[in-house]
Protein backbone atom coordinates (compact mmCIF):
# COMPACT_ATOMS: atom_id res chain seq x y z
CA UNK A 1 -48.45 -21.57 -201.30
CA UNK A 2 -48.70 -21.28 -205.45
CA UNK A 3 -52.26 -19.64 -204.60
CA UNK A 4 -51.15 -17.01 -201.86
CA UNK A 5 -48.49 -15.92 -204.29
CA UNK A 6 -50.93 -15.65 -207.16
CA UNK A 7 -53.05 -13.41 -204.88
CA UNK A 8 -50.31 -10.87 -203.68
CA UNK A 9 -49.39 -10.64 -207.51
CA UNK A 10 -53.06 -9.54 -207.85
CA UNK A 11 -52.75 -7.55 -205.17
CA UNK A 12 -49.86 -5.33 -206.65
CA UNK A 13 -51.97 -5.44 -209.85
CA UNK A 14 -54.66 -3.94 -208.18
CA UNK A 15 -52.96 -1.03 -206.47
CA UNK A 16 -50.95 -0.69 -209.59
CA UNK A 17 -54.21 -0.13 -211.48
CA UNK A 18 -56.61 3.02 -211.12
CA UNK A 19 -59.70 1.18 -211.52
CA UNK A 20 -60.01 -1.18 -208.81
CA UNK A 21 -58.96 -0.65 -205.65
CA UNK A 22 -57.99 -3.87 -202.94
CA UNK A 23 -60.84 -3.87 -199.98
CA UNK A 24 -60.99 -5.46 -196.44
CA UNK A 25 -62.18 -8.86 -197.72
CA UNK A 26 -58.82 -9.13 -199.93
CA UNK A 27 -56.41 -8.20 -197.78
CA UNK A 28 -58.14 -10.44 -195.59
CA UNK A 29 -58.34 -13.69 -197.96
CA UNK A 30 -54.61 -12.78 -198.35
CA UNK A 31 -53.72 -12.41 -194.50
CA UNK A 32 -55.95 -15.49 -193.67
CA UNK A 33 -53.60 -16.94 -196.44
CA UNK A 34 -50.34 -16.47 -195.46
CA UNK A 35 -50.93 -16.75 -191.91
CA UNK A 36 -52.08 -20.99 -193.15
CA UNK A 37 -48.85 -20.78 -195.45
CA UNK A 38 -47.07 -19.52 -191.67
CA UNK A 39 -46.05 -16.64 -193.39
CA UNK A 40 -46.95 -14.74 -190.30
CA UNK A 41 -44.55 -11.66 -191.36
CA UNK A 42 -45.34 -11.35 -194.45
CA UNK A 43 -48.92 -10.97 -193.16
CA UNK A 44 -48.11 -8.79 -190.30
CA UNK A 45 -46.53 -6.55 -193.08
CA UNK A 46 -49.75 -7.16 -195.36
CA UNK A 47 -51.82 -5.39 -192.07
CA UNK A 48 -48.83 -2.53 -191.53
CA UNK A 49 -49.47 -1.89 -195.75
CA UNK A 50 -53.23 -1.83 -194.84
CA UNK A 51 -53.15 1.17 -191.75
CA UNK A 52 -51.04 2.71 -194.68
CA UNK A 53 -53.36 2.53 -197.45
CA UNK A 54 -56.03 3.79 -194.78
CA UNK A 55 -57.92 0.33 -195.34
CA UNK A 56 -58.69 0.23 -191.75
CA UNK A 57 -58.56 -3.49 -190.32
CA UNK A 58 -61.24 -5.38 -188.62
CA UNK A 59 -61.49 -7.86 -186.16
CA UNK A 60 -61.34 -10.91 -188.87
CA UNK A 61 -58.31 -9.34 -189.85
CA UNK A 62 -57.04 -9.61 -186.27
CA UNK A 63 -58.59 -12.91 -185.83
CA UNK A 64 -57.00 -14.48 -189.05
CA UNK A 65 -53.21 -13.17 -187.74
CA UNK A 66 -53.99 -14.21 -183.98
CA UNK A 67 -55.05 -17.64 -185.37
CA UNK A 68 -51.21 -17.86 -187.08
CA UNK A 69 -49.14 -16.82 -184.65
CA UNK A 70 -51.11 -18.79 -182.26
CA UNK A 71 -50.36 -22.17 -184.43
CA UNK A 72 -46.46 -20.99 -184.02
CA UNK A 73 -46.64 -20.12 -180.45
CA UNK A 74 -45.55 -16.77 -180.86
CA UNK A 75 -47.30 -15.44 -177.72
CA UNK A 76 -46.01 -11.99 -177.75
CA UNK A 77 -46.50 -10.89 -180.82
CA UNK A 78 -50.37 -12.12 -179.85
CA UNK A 79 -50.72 -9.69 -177.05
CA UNK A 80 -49.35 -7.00 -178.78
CA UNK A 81 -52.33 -7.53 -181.46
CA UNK A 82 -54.54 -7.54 -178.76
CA UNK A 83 -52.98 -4.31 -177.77
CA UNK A 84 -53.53 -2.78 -181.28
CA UNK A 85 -57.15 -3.77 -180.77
CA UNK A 86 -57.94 -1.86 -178.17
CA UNK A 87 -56.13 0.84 -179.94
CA UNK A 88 -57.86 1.05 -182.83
CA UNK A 89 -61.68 0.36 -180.93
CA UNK A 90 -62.06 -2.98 -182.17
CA UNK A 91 -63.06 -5.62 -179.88
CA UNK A 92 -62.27 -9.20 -179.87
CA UNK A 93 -64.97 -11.63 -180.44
CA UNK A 94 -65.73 -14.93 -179.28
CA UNK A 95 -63.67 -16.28 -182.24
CA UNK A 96 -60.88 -14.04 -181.16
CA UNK A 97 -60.92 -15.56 -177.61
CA UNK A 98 -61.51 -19.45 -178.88
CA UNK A 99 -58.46 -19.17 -181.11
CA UNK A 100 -56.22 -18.50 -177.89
CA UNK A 101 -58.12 -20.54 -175.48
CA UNK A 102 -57.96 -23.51 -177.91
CA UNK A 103 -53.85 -23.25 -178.63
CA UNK A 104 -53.32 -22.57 -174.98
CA UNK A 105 -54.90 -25.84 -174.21
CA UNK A 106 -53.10 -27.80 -177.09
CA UNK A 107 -49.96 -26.41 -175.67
CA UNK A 108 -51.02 -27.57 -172.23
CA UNK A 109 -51.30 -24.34 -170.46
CA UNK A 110 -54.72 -25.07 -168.94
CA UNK A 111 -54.62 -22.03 -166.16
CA UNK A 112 -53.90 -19.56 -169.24
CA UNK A 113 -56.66 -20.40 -171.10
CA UNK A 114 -58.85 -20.22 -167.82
CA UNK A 115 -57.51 -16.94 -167.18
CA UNK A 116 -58.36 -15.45 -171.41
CA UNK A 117 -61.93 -17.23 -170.50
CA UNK A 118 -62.48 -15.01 -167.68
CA UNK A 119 -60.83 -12.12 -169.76
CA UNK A 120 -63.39 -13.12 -172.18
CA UNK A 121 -66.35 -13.31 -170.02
CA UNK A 122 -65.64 -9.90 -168.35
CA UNK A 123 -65.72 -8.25 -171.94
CA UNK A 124 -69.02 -9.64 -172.51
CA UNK A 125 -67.92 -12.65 -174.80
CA UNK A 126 -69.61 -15.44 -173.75
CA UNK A 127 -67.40 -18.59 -174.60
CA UNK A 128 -68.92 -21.13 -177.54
CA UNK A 129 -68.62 -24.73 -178.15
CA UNK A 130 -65.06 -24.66 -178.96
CA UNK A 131 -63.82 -22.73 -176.23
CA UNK A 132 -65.32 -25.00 -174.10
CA UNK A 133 -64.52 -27.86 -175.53
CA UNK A 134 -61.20 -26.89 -176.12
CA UNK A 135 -60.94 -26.93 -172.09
CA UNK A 136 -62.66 -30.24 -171.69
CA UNK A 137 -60.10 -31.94 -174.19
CA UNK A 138 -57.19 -30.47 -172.17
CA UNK A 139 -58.50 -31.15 -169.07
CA UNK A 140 -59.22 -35.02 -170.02
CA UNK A 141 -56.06 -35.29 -171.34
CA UNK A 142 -54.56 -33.97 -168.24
CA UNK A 143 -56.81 -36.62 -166.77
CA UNK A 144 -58.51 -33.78 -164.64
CA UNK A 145 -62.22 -35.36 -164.92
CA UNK A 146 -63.59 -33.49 -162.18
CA UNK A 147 -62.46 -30.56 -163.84
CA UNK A 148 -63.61 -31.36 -167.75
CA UNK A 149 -67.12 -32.42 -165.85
CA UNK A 150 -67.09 -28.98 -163.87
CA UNK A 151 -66.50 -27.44 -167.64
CA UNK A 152 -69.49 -29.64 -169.77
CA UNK A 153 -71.63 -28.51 -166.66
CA UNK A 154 -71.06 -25.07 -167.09
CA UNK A 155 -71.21 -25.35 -170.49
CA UNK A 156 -74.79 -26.78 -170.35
CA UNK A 157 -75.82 -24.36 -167.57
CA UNK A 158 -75.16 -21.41 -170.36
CA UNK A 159 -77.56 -22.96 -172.67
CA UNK A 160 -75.04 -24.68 -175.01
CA UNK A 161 -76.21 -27.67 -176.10
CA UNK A 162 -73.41 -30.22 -176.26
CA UNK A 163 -72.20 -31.76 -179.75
CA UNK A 164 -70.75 -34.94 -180.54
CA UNK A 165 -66.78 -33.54 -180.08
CA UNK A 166 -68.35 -32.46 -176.74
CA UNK A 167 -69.72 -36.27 -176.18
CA UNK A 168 -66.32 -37.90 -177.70
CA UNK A 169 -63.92 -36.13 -175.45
């Protein structure tokens, strides 16, 4: 947390300051940051200060604040980013999609993360190893074999080659 707070100190500095101005990729490191620190509102303000300072956000912003409000299962607050996506014309990406689909399966909601796959597939995302995996691991641990075997096979039939999580699960 000493680190995040060093950053937002440089942060002020640098908006204090005429000669350099903050980008994307430090408002990013910062979001990315506090979101790991679950400082999730300090980072949701950190994007509002952004759309301010017409620093437009992209979707590793949106990825970085999905990924910590997924960790603290604040669901909501999730689809409203995905909301804001749309809004400003910036589409999720297979990272965007994993992040969900993997904390909807560690929270055991199995038919959720089925449904953002689907989601994901129909917007031309075509799932990865984690996503995937992420499934197979819930599904095993559901001890729904047929259905973690239907998953590697699909998997496999998209041209993923399985890795050893994919082996180990």
């Amino acid at each position: 947390m000493g680190n995040t707070q060093m950053a937002i100190e440089f942060l002020q500095l640098m908006e204090k300051g005429k000669r350099c101005e903050p980008n994307i990729n430090l408002y990013n490191t910062i979001i990315d940051s506090l979101c790991k620190d679950k400082m999730v509102d300090e980072a949701l303000g950190l994007l509002q200060e952004m759309i301010e300072r017409d620093i437009p956000p992209n979707v590793v912003t949106y990825n970085c604040l999905i990924q910590g409000l997924c960790n603290l299962s604040i669901w909501k607050e999730v689809k409203r980013l995905f909301s804001d996506m749309k809004d400003y014309k910036i589409v999720p990406d297979v990272f965007t999609f994993s992040i969900v689909v993997d904390a909807l399966c560690k929270e055991g909601h199995i038919e959720d993360a089925e449904k953002v796959v689907w989601i994901m597939i129909q917007q031309g995302q075509n799932p990865n190893l984690v996503t995937y995996n992420s499934l197979m691991d819930r599904y095993c641990l559901q001890r729904q074999i047929d259905e973690a075997r239907r998953v590697f096979d699909t998997m496999v039939a998209s041209g993923l080659t399985p890795d050893a999580h994919s082996y180990g699960i």
